[in-house]
């Protein structure tokens, strides 16, 4: 009996660790689809964008630049973009990349039947319209816009649009339905077993934008150096920890609260990246109580940002009150000036506001990966310290999101997804509440400045616009940004070259020692 | 017997109808719009309206119910909002995974717990009885997620005998498939031992106090014969019913174990769908679980006359 048991357990142990050069990465959820930019979420984009590429992509700082294009020329009137394709780029099926492929992919995205997530960004419904796409020769593509637009390249590079990825026409079946992504990315589609795992394998003929080994967002060196990668779906953070410690998982995202513990594990390294996600406290500026700017200023002055951020991020993040991500090239001295923690001033402002002890309710959710609840708890105690009666109402995430969309709240501890361009970062929470109740900031002059930043292309001029917007936001306190997202990963010490960036688990330039 | 069986089957139909209506209405009473959840903070009113129209959520509730129910009658549970997969095959594939764990765990738990419960009752208030009841209470009291994690830490990390994450289908690789199922089965097995043992003990105690047992003893029958031939058969009825309830409960409630051990079963599908507000899948899963529940109880009822012939006579 013992012999049978021993052999059973030996076989079981063999089933655990991954073979050399095959990397096992834990992810918390399955991908929604493998069709670029269709039925997607962040997790889906992360996987798909290892296999496909677009004409433009983001660099490390979130600025769009040429990816499948070697260069991008803009006409003097700002309405025509000319993309010259890189030479020698191949699809996963061996076919060379030509302008005809770009045209075919674009037409497919613009067909409503494709259900591309970003169709409305380019068909004129949101202002920008691509009026004509042409291929004057096999190596050149031109796109003509209805009007100059400072955000056109950013829209093309957006990860939720799957970079408007250029895929080969064999990616779809003869009946037009999607089959699998045949792209030009460093990895090829492997196997997808729903709710268990999905895999990708190295594309041997991949032509990297820059071959110097230095990664730079989606634009730098992107060599696939491991044979294949298996993304294993593990929902429970405790199981992820056990998998990492046992060696069954080579790397995976971990909870902020697990960082200290896993840093002590001899077989693991821990890496903490940051991203452009913005955490903060939303304020309903049409609330009878909170429409009072003095009260909002009192709230902003009552919060000790160092303490709140330390508590909410397990001491991993630094405060940032700006709607801009600190990695942005527009994040300057003005953006560094945030709200000032000043309890005495907060009490004075509170008195001036005429506050009479009314209850302010802060909505929050308890998702393990969100910082909503800890932020709400710390903010509540700080508001109570200056005499504001604050209560927390914990909701399930979908319900909280519903209340956000309807504008039905006083305050919320909430997070906004990444926006690289500052104009989009401001636009995300600004607008007319009559038309979109989820919008927070509706001050007309601020909206006019944002509209201008959407069109103006000159960097210096845009910087002035963003500085002005930042100052207004600090003065009017339509909401309070507190800090940017942190993303801790634990990695086996055998894994080298991984750099966490914007919640994307880029597997290029990553190696795995035997 | 045939009439008894037919009555039971006919009685199951309104139950399923009530479940179908309740599930449909209750899900829609939960706050939170699936369209806005899917689109997140990127949503615009136009994109939300567009998605709601495509999902049919802009129709009135009776229209939505009519469409759903007419498809249901054809055996079509619809398409998942999240994965765009047809729901019935999705549920069946996940059910098979959960069923392997639940059936094996409950079978072995019954095999151990029923005789243990009978013996505990027979030796009431002895050290053996106290030990068995104590162990059962302990196993019952430990939440399954905690028990699962303890097993995972012990067998997976400390002893390194069993894999801590992953899943291999028995159909793909029978031996490795079994290896991956050991810990989830063990977790449920240990938990269910507590439930079944206590029930078996309680029903045996009740039977042992009846006059016919005293009569059997007075006739000079051995304790073994009294216990197993007379007491056990009558005491097993309530325990058998409980096993049916346990099976039904577990099919719907195995999500915790499946989450801890990364098993792609029905429970995890249900929980994931609830978080994603994937209405068609939630409806499908709940109906399917209800159907299993009714079916299991039907089988239990139909088997009942074996232990108690008075049932058919009534």
PDB file of C-alpha atoms in Angstrom, chain A residues 64-329:
ATOM      1  CA  UNK A  64       1.909  57.000 -28.962  1.00  0.00           C
ATOM      2  CA  UNK A  65       4.575  56.205 -31.554  1.00  0.00           C
ATOM      3  CA  UNK A  66       5.062  54.036 -34.640  1.00  0.00           C
ATOM      4  CA  UNK A  67       4.940  50.265 -34.114  1.00  0.00           C
ATOM      5  CA  UNK A  68       4.161  48.426 -37.348  1.00  0.00           C
ATOM      6  CA  UNK A  69       4.882  51.712 -39.051  1.00  0.00           C
ATOM      7  CA  UNK A  70       8.473  52.767 -39.465  1.00  0.00           C
ATOM      8  CA  UNK A  71       7.423  56.406 -39.471  1.00  0.00           C
ATOM      9  CA  UNK A  72       4.231  58.430 -39.333  1.00  0.00           C
ATOM     10  CA  UNK A  73       3.989  61.684 -41.287  1.00  0.00           C
ATOM     11  CA  UNK A  74       1.273  64.256 -40.676  1.00  0.00           C
ATOM     12  CA  UNK A  75       0.192  66.710 -43.373  1.00  0.00           C
ATOM     13  CA  UNK A  76       0.505  70.446 -42.610  1.00  0.00           C
ATOM     14  CA  UNK A  77      -3.277  70.781 -42.202  1.00  0.00           C
ATOM     15  CA  UNK A  78      -3.191  67.980 -39.589  1.00  0.00           C
ATOM     16  CA  UNK A  79      -5.812  65.951 -41.442  1.00  0.00           C
ATOM     17  CA  UNK A  80      -3.784  63.323 -43.339  1.00  0.00           C
ATOM     18  CA  UNK A  81      -1.607  60.714 -41.652  1.00  0.00           C
ATOM     19  CA  UNK A  82       0.810  58.679 -43.752  1.00  0.00           C
ATOM     20  CA  UNK A  83       2.103  55.428 -42.295  1.00  0.00           C
ATOM     21  CA  UNK A  84       5.187  53.869 -43.866  1.00  0.00           C
ATOM     22  CA  UNK A  85       5.291  50.199 -42.900  1.00  0.00           C
ATOM     23  CA  UNK A  86       8.368  48.500 -41.438  1.00  0.00           C
ATOM     24  CA  UNK A  87      10.013  46.114 -43.852  1.00  0.00           C
ATOM     25  CA  UNK A  88      10.418  42.379 -43.235  1.00  0.00           C
ATOM     26  CA  UNK A  89       7.489  42.093 -40.797  1.00  0.00           C
ATOM     27  CA  UNK A  90       5.673  38.768 -41.069  1.00  0.00           C
ATOM     28  CA  UNK A  91       2.403  37.354 -39.832  1.00  0.00           C
ATOM     29  CA  UNK A  92       2.355  34.189 -37.757  1.00  0.00           C
ATOM     30  CA  UNK A  93       1.386  32.197 -40.868  1.00  0.00           C
ATOM     31  CA  UNK A  94       4.540  33.404 -42.663  1.00  0.00           C
ATOM     32  CA  UNK A  95       2.801  35.942 -44.931  1.00  0.00           C
ATOM     33  CA  UNK A  96       4.554  39.326 -45.245  1.00  0.00           C
ATOM     34  CA  UNK A  97       2.830  42.438 -43.898  1.00  0.00           C
ATOM     35  CA  UNK A  98       1.572  44.765 -46.663  1.00  0.00           C
ATOM     36  CA  UNK A  99      -0.645  47.807 -46.838  1.00  0.00           C
ATOM     37  CA  UNK A 100      -3.423  45.569 -48.210  1.00  0.00           C
ATOM     38  CA  UNK A 101      -3.506  43.774 -44.844  1.00  0.00           C
ATOM     39  CA  UNK A 102      -3.812  47.112 -43.050  1.00  0.00           C
ATOM     40  CA  UNK A 103      -6.686  48.080 -45.329  1.00  0.00           C
ATOM     41  CA  UNK A 104      -8.436  44.735 -44.896  1.00  0.00           C
ATOM     42  CA  UNK A 105      -8.114  44.909 -41.093  1.00  0.00           C
ATOM     43  CA  UNK A 106      -9.329  48.506 -40.955  1.00  0.00           C
ATOM     44  CA  UNK A 107     -12.374  47.805 -43.115  1.00  0.00           C
ATOM     45  CA  UNK A 108     -13.212  44.838 -40.916  1.00  0.00           C
ATOM     46  CA  UNK A 109     -13.040  46.986 -37.745  1.00  0.00           C
ATOM     47  CA  UNK A 110     -15.218  49.663 -39.319  1.00  0.00           C
ATOM     48  CA  UNK A 111     -17.873  47.093 -40.205  1.00  0.00           C
ATOM     49  CA  UNK A 112     -20.447  47.242 -37.372  1.00  0.00           C
ATOM     50  CA  UNK A 113     -20.806  43.447 -37.629  1.00  0.00           C
ATOM     51  CA  UNK A 114     -17.291  43.074 -36.222  1.00  0.00           C
ATOM     52  CA  UNK A 115     -18.511  44.756 -33.038  1.00  0.00           C
ATOM     53  CA  UNK A 116     -15.189  46.500 -32.499  1.00  0.00           C
ATOM     54  CA  UNK A 117     -15.111  48.239 -29.150  1.00  0.00           C
ATOM     55  CA  UNK A 118     -13.676  51.432 -30.659  1.00  0.00           C
ATOM     56  CA  UNK A 119     -15.837  51.900 -33.742  1.00  0.00           C
ATOM     57  CA  UNK A 120     -17.409  55.019 -32.241  1.00  0.00           C
ATOM     58  CA  UNK A 121     -13.957  56.558 -31.769  1.00  0.00           C
ATOM     59  CA  UNK A 122     -13.387  56.689 -35.539  1.00  0.00           C
ATOM     60  CA  UNK A 123     -16.783  56.842 -37.271  1.00  0.00           C
ATOM     61  CA  UNK A 124     -17.638  60.400 -36.316  1.00  0.00           C
ATOM     62  CA  UNK A 125     -20.014  59.682 -33.445  1.00  0.00           C
ATOM     63  CA  UNK A 126     -17.493  61.046 -30.949  1.00  0.00           C
ATOM     64  CA  UNK A 127     -16.268  63.823 -33.256  1.00  0.00           C
ATOM     65  CA  UNK A 128     -13.335  62.107 -34.935  1.00  0.00           C
ATOM     66  CA  UNK A 129     -14.025  60.509 -38.309  1.00  0.00           C
ATOM     67  CA  UNK A 130     -11.601  58.653 -40.526  1.00  0.00           C
ATOM     68  CA  UNK A 131     -13.018  59.617 -43.895  1.00  0.00           C
ATOM     69  CA  UNK A 132     -10.716  57.638 -46.179  1.00  0.00           C
ATOM     70  CA  UNK A 133      -8.051  54.968 -45.883  1.00  0.00           C
ATOM     71  CA  UNK A 134      -5.887  54.276 -48.907  1.00  0.00           C
ATOM     72  CA  UNK A 135      -2.876  52.173 -49.841  1.00  0.00           C
ATOM     73  CA  UNK A 136      -0.934  54.065 -52.527  1.00  0.00           C
ATOM     74  CA  UNK A 137       1.701  51.297 -52.566  1.00  0.00           C
ATOM     75  CA  UNK A 138       2.418  48.018 -50.794  1.00  0.00           C
ATOM     76  CA  UNK A 139       4.356  49.792 -48.086  1.00  0.00           C
ATOM     77  CA  UNK A 140       2.265  52.885 -47.440  1.00  0.00           C
ATOM     78  CA  UNK A 141      -1.113  53.598 -45.853  1.00  0.00           C
ATOM     79  CA  UNK A 142      -2.815  56.978 -45.614  1.00  0.00           C
ATOM     80  CA  UNK A 143      -5.691  57.940 -43.357  1.00  0.00           C
ATOM     81  CA  UNK A 144      -7.665  61.123 -43.873  1.00  0.00           C
ATOM     82  CA  UNK A 145      -9.535  62.694 -40.964  1.00  0.00           C
ATOM     83  CA  UNK A 146     -12.546  65.013 -40.988  1.00  0.00           C
ATOM     84  CA  UNK A 147     -10.632  67.557 -38.879  1.00  0.00           C
ATOM     85  CA  UNK A 148      -7.287  67.873 -37.104  1.00  0.00           C
ATOM     86  CA  UNK A 149      -7.341  65.817 -33.921  1.00  0.00           C
ATOM     87  CA  UNK A 150      -4.586  65.728 -31.321  1.00  0.00           C
ATOM     88  CA  UNK A 151      -5.784  62.359 -30.059  1.00  0.00           C
ATOM     89  CA  UNK A 152      -5.916  60.374 -33.299  1.00  0.00           C
ATOM     90  CA  UNK A 153      -2.675  58.467 -32.712  1.00  0.00           C
ATOM     91  CA  UNK A 154      -3.583  57.952 -29.070  1.00  0.00           C
ATOM     92  CA  UNK A 155      -6.898  56.426 -30.141  1.00  0.00           C
ATOM     93  CA  UNK A 156      -5.067  54.141 -32.577  1.00  0.00           C
ATOM     94  CA  UNK A 157      -2.659  53.030 -29.839  1.00  0.00           C
ATOM     95  CA  UNK A 158      -5.292  52.485 -27.149  1.00  0.00           C
ATOM     96  CA  UNK A 159      -5.032  49.038 -25.611  1.00  0.00           C
ATOM     97  CA  UNK A 160      -8.797  48.714 -25.175  1.00  0.00           C
ATOM     98  CA  UNK A 161      -9.020  49.176 -28.968  1.00  0.00           C
ATOM     99  CA  UNK A 162      -6.417  46.369 -29.274  1.00  0.00           C
ATOM    100  CA  UNK A 163      -4.215  48.973 -31.025  1.00  0.00           C
ATOM    101  CA  UNK A 164      -6.487  48.626 -34.092  1.00  0.00           C
ATOM    102  CA  UNK A 165      -4.317  45.553 -34.606  1.00  0.00           C
ATOM    103  CA  UNK A 166      -3.411  44.504 -38.118  1.00  0.00           C
ATOM    104  CA  UNK A 167      -4.300  40.847 -38.520  1.00  0.00           C
ATOM    105  CA  UNK A 168      -4.060  38.515 -41.496  1.00  0.00           C
ATOM    106  CA  UNK A 169      -7.278  37.743 -43.340  1.00  0.00           C
ATOM    107  CA  UNK A 170      -6.858  34.052 -42.452  1.00  0.00           C
ATOM    108  CA  UNK A 171      -7.774  35.082 -38.906  1.00  0.00           C
ATOM    109  CA  UNK A 172     -11.402  34.786 -39.965  1.00  0.00           C
ATOM    110  CA  UNK A 173     -13.205  31.732 -41.292  1.00  0.00           C
ATOM    111  CA  UNK A 174     -14.683  31.643 -44.811  1.00  0.00           C
ATOM    112  CA  UNK A 175     -18.070  32.631 -43.383  1.00  0.00           C
ATOM    113  CA  UNK A 176     -16.509  35.806 -41.946  1.00  0.00           C
ATOM    114  CA  UNK A 177     -16.609  34.718 -38.309  1.00  0.00           C
ATOM    115  CA  UNK A 178     -13.457  35.128 -36.254  1.00  0.00           C
ATOM    116  CA  UNK A 179     -11.223  32.091 -35.853  1.00  0.00           C
ATOM    117  CA  UNK A 180      -7.950  32.997 -34.100  1.00  0.00           C
ATOM    118  CA  UNK A 181      -5.597  35.963 -34.147  1.00  0.00           C
ATOM    119  CA  UNK A 182      -2.922  35.663 -36.834  1.00  0.00           C
ATOM    120  CA  UNK A 183      -0.947  38.765 -36.027  1.00  0.00           C
ATOM    121  CA  UNK A 184       2.604  40.045 -36.156  1.00  0.00           C
ATOM    122  CA  UNK A 185       3.287  39.973 -32.391  1.00  0.00           C
ATOM    123  CA  UNK A 186       6.161  38.208 -30.626  1.00  0.00           C
ATOM    124  CA  UNK A 187       3.895  35.332 -29.545  1.00  0.00           C
ATOM    125  CA  UNK A 188       1.487  33.085 -31.438  1.00  0.00           C
ATOM    126  CA  UNK A 189      -1.852  31.845 -30.184  1.00  0.00           C
ATOM    127  CA  UNK A 190      -1.598  28.485 -28.437  1.00  0.00           C
ATOM    128  CA  UNK A 191      -4.417  26.652 -26.705  1.00  0.00           C
ATOM    129  CA  UNK A 192      -7.378  28.126 -24.881  1.00  0.00           C
ATOM    130  CA  UNK A 193      -9.206  25.942 -22.416  1.00  0.00           C
ATOM    131  CA  UNK A 194     -11.954  28.097 -21.050  1.00  0.00           C
ATOM    132  CA  UNK A 195     -11.724  28.821 -17.336  1.00  0.00           C
ATOM    133  CA  UNK A 196      -8.608  26.683 -16.970  1.00  0.00           C
ATOM    134  CA  UNK A 197      -5.774  28.266 -18.937  1.00  0.00           C
ATOM    135  CA  UNK A 198      -4.682  29.903 -22.168  1.00  0.00           C
ATOM    136  CA  UNK A 199      -1.283  29.661 -23.794  1.00  0.00           C
ATOM    137  CA  UNK A 200       0.919  31.303 -26.393  1.00  0.00           C
ATOM    138  CA  UNK A 201       4.187  30.256 -27.985  1.00  0.00           C
ATOM    139  CA  UNK A 202       7.177  32.203 -29.269  1.00  0.00           C
ATOM    140  CA  UNK A 203       7.002  33.406 -32.890  1.00  0.00           C
ATOM    141  CA  UNK A 204      10.398  32.446 -34.282  1.00  0.00           C
ATOM    142  CA  UNK A 205      10.234  34.879 -37.240  1.00  0.00           C
ATOM    143  CA  UNK A 206       9.273  37.865 -35.140  1.00  0.00           C
ATOM    144  CA  UNK A 207      10.859  41.131 -36.211  1.00  0.00           C
ATOM    145  CA  UNK A 208      11.295  43.338 -33.164  1.00  0.00           C
ATOM    146  CA  UNK A 209      10.936  47.132 -33.551  1.00  0.00           C
ATOM    147  CA  UNK A 210      14.272  47.588 -31.778  1.00  0.00           C
ATOM    148  CA  UNK A 211      16.522  44.639 -31.123  1.00  0.00           C
ATOM    149  CA  UNK A 212      18.638  46.154 -28.371  1.00  0.00           C
ATOM    150  CA  UNK A 213      16.963  44.267 -25.529  1.00  0.00           C
ATOM    151  CA  UNK A 214      15.555  47.424 -23.962  1.00  0.00           C
ATOM    152  CA  UNK A 215      11.822  47.334 -23.489  1.00  0.00           C
ATOM    153  CA  UNK A 216       9.797  50.495 -24.001  1.00  0.00           C
ATOM    154  CA  UNK A 217       6.049  50.116 -23.599  1.00  0.00           C
ATOM    155  CA  UNK A 218       4.863  48.385 -26.758  1.00  0.00           C
ATOM    156  CA  UNK A 219       7.501  50.024 -28.944  1.00  0.00           C
ATOM    157  CA  UNK A 220      10.916  48.830 -27.722  1.00  0.00           C
ATOM    158  CA  UNK A 221      12.624  45.478 -28.006  1.00  0.00           C
ATOM    159  CA  UNK A 222      10.023  42.694 -27.957  1.00  0.00           C
ATOM    160  CA  UNK A 223      11.958  39.480 -28.530  1.00  0.00           C
ATOM    161  CA  UNK A 224      10.156  36.332 -27.381  1.00  0.00           C
ATOM    162  CA  UNK A 225      12.802  34.525 -25.323  1.00  0.00           C
ATOM    163  CA  UNK A 226      10.752  31.777 -23.685  1.00  0.00           C
ATOM    164  CA  UNK A 227       9.326  28.874 -25.653  1.00  0.00           C
ATOM    165  CA  UNK A 228       5.807  29.244 -24.426  1.00  0.00           C
ATOM    166  CA  UNK A 229       3.755  30.854 -21.719  1.00  0.00           C
ATOM    167  CA  UNK A 230       0.816  29.314 -19.947  1.00  0.00           C
ATOM    168  CA  UNK A 231      -1.585  31.678 -18.215  1.00  0.00           C
ATOM    169  CA  UNK A 232      -3.241  29.658 -15.476  1.00  0.00           C
ATOM    170  CA  UNK A 233      -6.529  30.983 -14.132  1.00  0.00           C
ATOM    171  CA  UNK A 234      -6.390  31.085 -10.335  1.00  0.00           C
ATOM    172  CA  UNK A 235      -8.987  33.219  -8.623  1.00  0.00           C
ATOM    173  CA  UNK A 236      -8.071  32.741  -4.984  1.00  0.00           C
ATOM    174  CA  UNK A 237      -5.054  34.849  -3.876  1.00  0.00           C
ATOM    175  CA  UNK A 238      -4.236  32.235  -1.185  1.00  0.00           C
ATOM    176  CA  UNK A 239      -3.947  29.579  -3.893  1.00  0.00           C
ATOM    177  CA  UNK A 240      -1.724  31.886  -5.964  1.00  0.00           C
ATOM    178  CA  UNK A 241       0.577  32.241  -2.968  1.00  0.00           C
ATOM    179  CA  UNK A 242       0.698  28.496  -2.452  1.00  0.00           C
ATOM    180  CA  UNK A 243       1.398  27.987  -6.169  1.00  0.00           C
ATOM    181  CA  UNK A 244       4.242  30.498  -6.136  1.00  0.00           C
ATOM    182  CA  UNK A 245       5.795  29.011  -3.029  1.00  0.00           C
ATOM    183  CA  UNK A 246       5.518  25.455  -4.365  1.00  0.00           C
ATOM    184  CA  UNK A 247       7.005  26.431  -7.743  1.00  0.00           C
ATOM    185  CA  UNK A 248       3.901  25.404  -9.694  1.00  0.00           C
ATOM    186  CA  UNK A 249       3.476  29.059 -10.690  1.00  0.00           C
ATOM    187  CA  UNK A 250       6.496  31.023 -11.954  1.00  0.00           C
ATOM    188  CA  UNK A 251       4.982  34.437 -11.581  1.00  0.00           C
ATOM    189  CA  UNK A 252       1.731  36.119 -10.726  1.00  0.00           C
ATOM    190  CA  UNK A 253       0.069  39.213  -9.412  1.00  0.00           C
ATOM    191  CA  UNK A 254      -0.287  39.242  -5.634  1.00  0.00           C
ATOM    192  CA  UNK A 255      -2.244  41.287  -3.132  1.00  0.00           C
ATOM    193  CA  UNK A 256      -0.603  44.406  -1.696  1.00  0.00           C
ATOM    194  CA  UNK A 257      -0.976  42.857   1.734  1.00  0.00           C
ATOM    195  CA  UNK A 258       1.052  39.803   0.691  1.00  0.00           C
ATOM    196  CA  UNK A 259       4.123  41.741  -0.455  1.00  0.00           C
ATOM    197  CA  UNK A 260       5.996  41.705   2.864  1.00  0.00           C
ATOM    198  CA  UNK A 261       5.408  38.014   3.417  1.00  0.00           C
ATOM    199  CA  UNK A 262       6.477  36.950  -0.079  1.00  0.00           C
ATOM    200  CA  UNK A 263       9.552  39.188  -0.007  1.00  0.00           C
ATOM    201  CA  UNK A 264      10.834  36.860   2.704  1.00  0.00           C
ATOM    202  CA  UNK A 265      10.392  33.720   0.564  1.00  0.00           C
ATOM    203  CA  UNK A 266      13.851  32.519  -0.532  1.00  0.00           C
ATOM    204  CA  UNK A 267      12.698  31.278  -3.942  1.00  0.00           C
ATOM    205  CA  UNK A 268      10.855  34.458  -4.955  1.00  0.00           C
ATOM    206  CA  UNK A 269      11.490  38.031  -5.993  1.00  0.00           C
ATOM    207  CA  UNK A 270       8.798  40.647  -5.559  1.00  0.00           C
ATOM    208  CA  UNK A 271       8.380  43.529  -7.953  1.00  0.00           C
ATOM    209  CA  UNK A 272       6.054  46.458  -7.438  1.00  0.00           C
ATOM    210  CA  UNK A 273       5.068  48.369 -10.560  1.00  0.00           C
ATOM    211  CA  UNK A 274       2.790  51.358 -10.868  1.00  0.00           C
ATOM    212  CA  UNK A 275       0.165  52.154 -13.444  1.00  0.00           C
ATOM    213  CA  UNK A 276      -2.000  55.007 -14.650  1.00  0.00           C
ATOM    214  CA  UNK A 277      -5.080  53.780 -12.785  1.00  0.00           C
ATOM    215  CA  UNK A 278      -6.248  56.583 -10.499  1.00  0.00           C
ATOM    216  CA  UNK A 279      -7.774  55.965  -7.106  1.00  0.00           C
ATOM    217  CA  UNK A 280      -9.721  58.628  -5.335  1.00  0.00           C
ATOM    218  CA  UNK A 281     -12.857  59.974  -3.716  1.00  0.00           C
ATOM    219  CA  UNK A 282     -15.661  61.125  -5.976  1.00  0.00           C
ATOM    220  CA  UNK A 283     -17.864  63.981  -4.830  1.00  0.00           C
ATOM    221  CA  UNK A 284     -21.349  64.603  -6.200  1.00  0.00           C
ATOM    222  CA  UNK A 285     -21.172  68.316  -6.891  1.00  0.00           C
ATOM    223  CA  UNK A 286     -24.955  68.510  -7.389  1.00  0.00           C
ATOM    224  CA  UNK A 287     -25.651  67.099  -3.950  1.00  0.00           C
ATOM    225  CA  UNK A 288     -27.486  69.764  -1.889  1.00  0.00           C
ATOM    226  CA  UNK A 289     -24.733  69.600   0.715  1.00  0.00           C
ATOM    227  CA  UNK A 290     -21.653  69.002  -1.408  1.00  0.00           C
ATOM    228  CA  UNK A 291     -22.383  71.598  -4.069  1.00  0.00           C
ATOM    229  CA  UNK A 292     -20.895  73.949  -1.464  1.00  0.00           C
ATOM    230  CA  UNK A 293     -17.291  74.452  -2.627  1.00  0.00           C
ATOM    231  CA  UNK A 294     -16.122  75.440   0.876  1.00  0.00           C
ATOM    232  CA  UNK A 295     -17.285  72.093   2.205  1.00  0.00           C
ATOM    233  CA  UNK A 296     -15.447  70.273  -0.595  1.00  0.00           C
ATOM    234  CA  UNK A 297     -12.313  72.285   0.166  1.00  0.00           C
ATOM    235  CA  UNK A 298     -12.683  71.403   3.844  1.00  0.00           C
ATOM    236  CA  UNK A 299     -12.868  67.717   2.919  1.00  0.00           C
ATOM    237  CA  UNK A 300      -9.739  68.010   0.766  1.00  0.00           C
ATOM    238  CA  UNK A 301      -7.848  69.744   3.591  1.00  0.00           C
ATOM    239  CA  UNK A 302      -8.991  67.193   6.177  1.00  0.00           C
ATOM    240  CA  UNK A 303      -7.245  64.285   4.508  1.00  0.00           C
ATOM    241  CA  UNK A 304      -3.720  63.319   5.429  1.00  0.00           C
ATOM    242  CA  UNK A 305      -2.714  61.918   2.050  1.00  0.00           C
ATOM    243  CA  UNK A 306       0.514  60.279   3.225  1.00  0.00           C
ATOM    244  CA  UNK A 307      -1.359  58.352   5.865  1.00  0.00           C
ATOM    245  CA  UNK A 308      -4.354  57.465   3.669  1.00  0.00           C
ATOM    246  CA  UNK A 309      -2.206  56.233   0.793  1.00  0.00           C
ATOM    247  CA  UNK A 310       0.096  54.296   3.090  1.00  0.00           C
ATOM    248  CA  UNK A 311      -2.855  52.544   4.719  1.00  0.00           C
ATOM    249  CA  UNK A 312      -4.761  51.879   1.499  1.00  0.00           C
ATOM    250  CA  UNK A 313      -1.760  50.585  -0.453  1.00  0.00           C
ATOM    251  CA  UNK A 314       0.003  48.643   2.304  1.00  0.00           C
ATOM    252  CA  UNK A 315       2.709  51.314   2.164  1.00  0.00           C
ATOM    253  CA  UNK A 316       3.508  50.604  -1.483  1.00  0.00           C
ATOM    254  CA  UNK A 317       2.313  53.805  -3.174  1.00  0.00           C
ATOM    255  CA  UNK A 318       2.955  57.528  -2.980  1.00  0.00           C
ATOM    256  CA  UNK A 319       0.244  60.206  -2.982  1.00  0.00           C
ATOM    257  CA  UNK A 320      -0.660  61.911  -6.249  1.00  0.00           C
ATOM    258  CA  UNK A 321      -3.581  64.340  -6.314  1.00  0.00           C
ATOM    259  CA  UNK A 322      -3.267  65.035 -10.024  1.00  0.00           C
ATOM    260  CA  UNK A 323      -5.516  63.413 -12.619  1.00  0.00           C
ATOM    261  CA  UNK A 324      -2.261  62.925 -14.573  1.00  0.00           C
ATOM    262  CA  UNK A 325      -0.122  59.840 -14.213  1.00  0.00           C
ATOM    263  CA  UNK A 326       3.352  60.770 -12.852  1.00  0.00           C
ATOM    264  CA  UNK A 327       4.975  58.877 -15.754  1.00  0.00           C
ATOM    265  CA  UNK A 328       3.292  61.207 -18.266  1.00  0.00           C
ATOM    266  CA  UNK A 329       5.519  63.646 -20.131  1.00  0.00           C
TER     267      UNK A 329
END
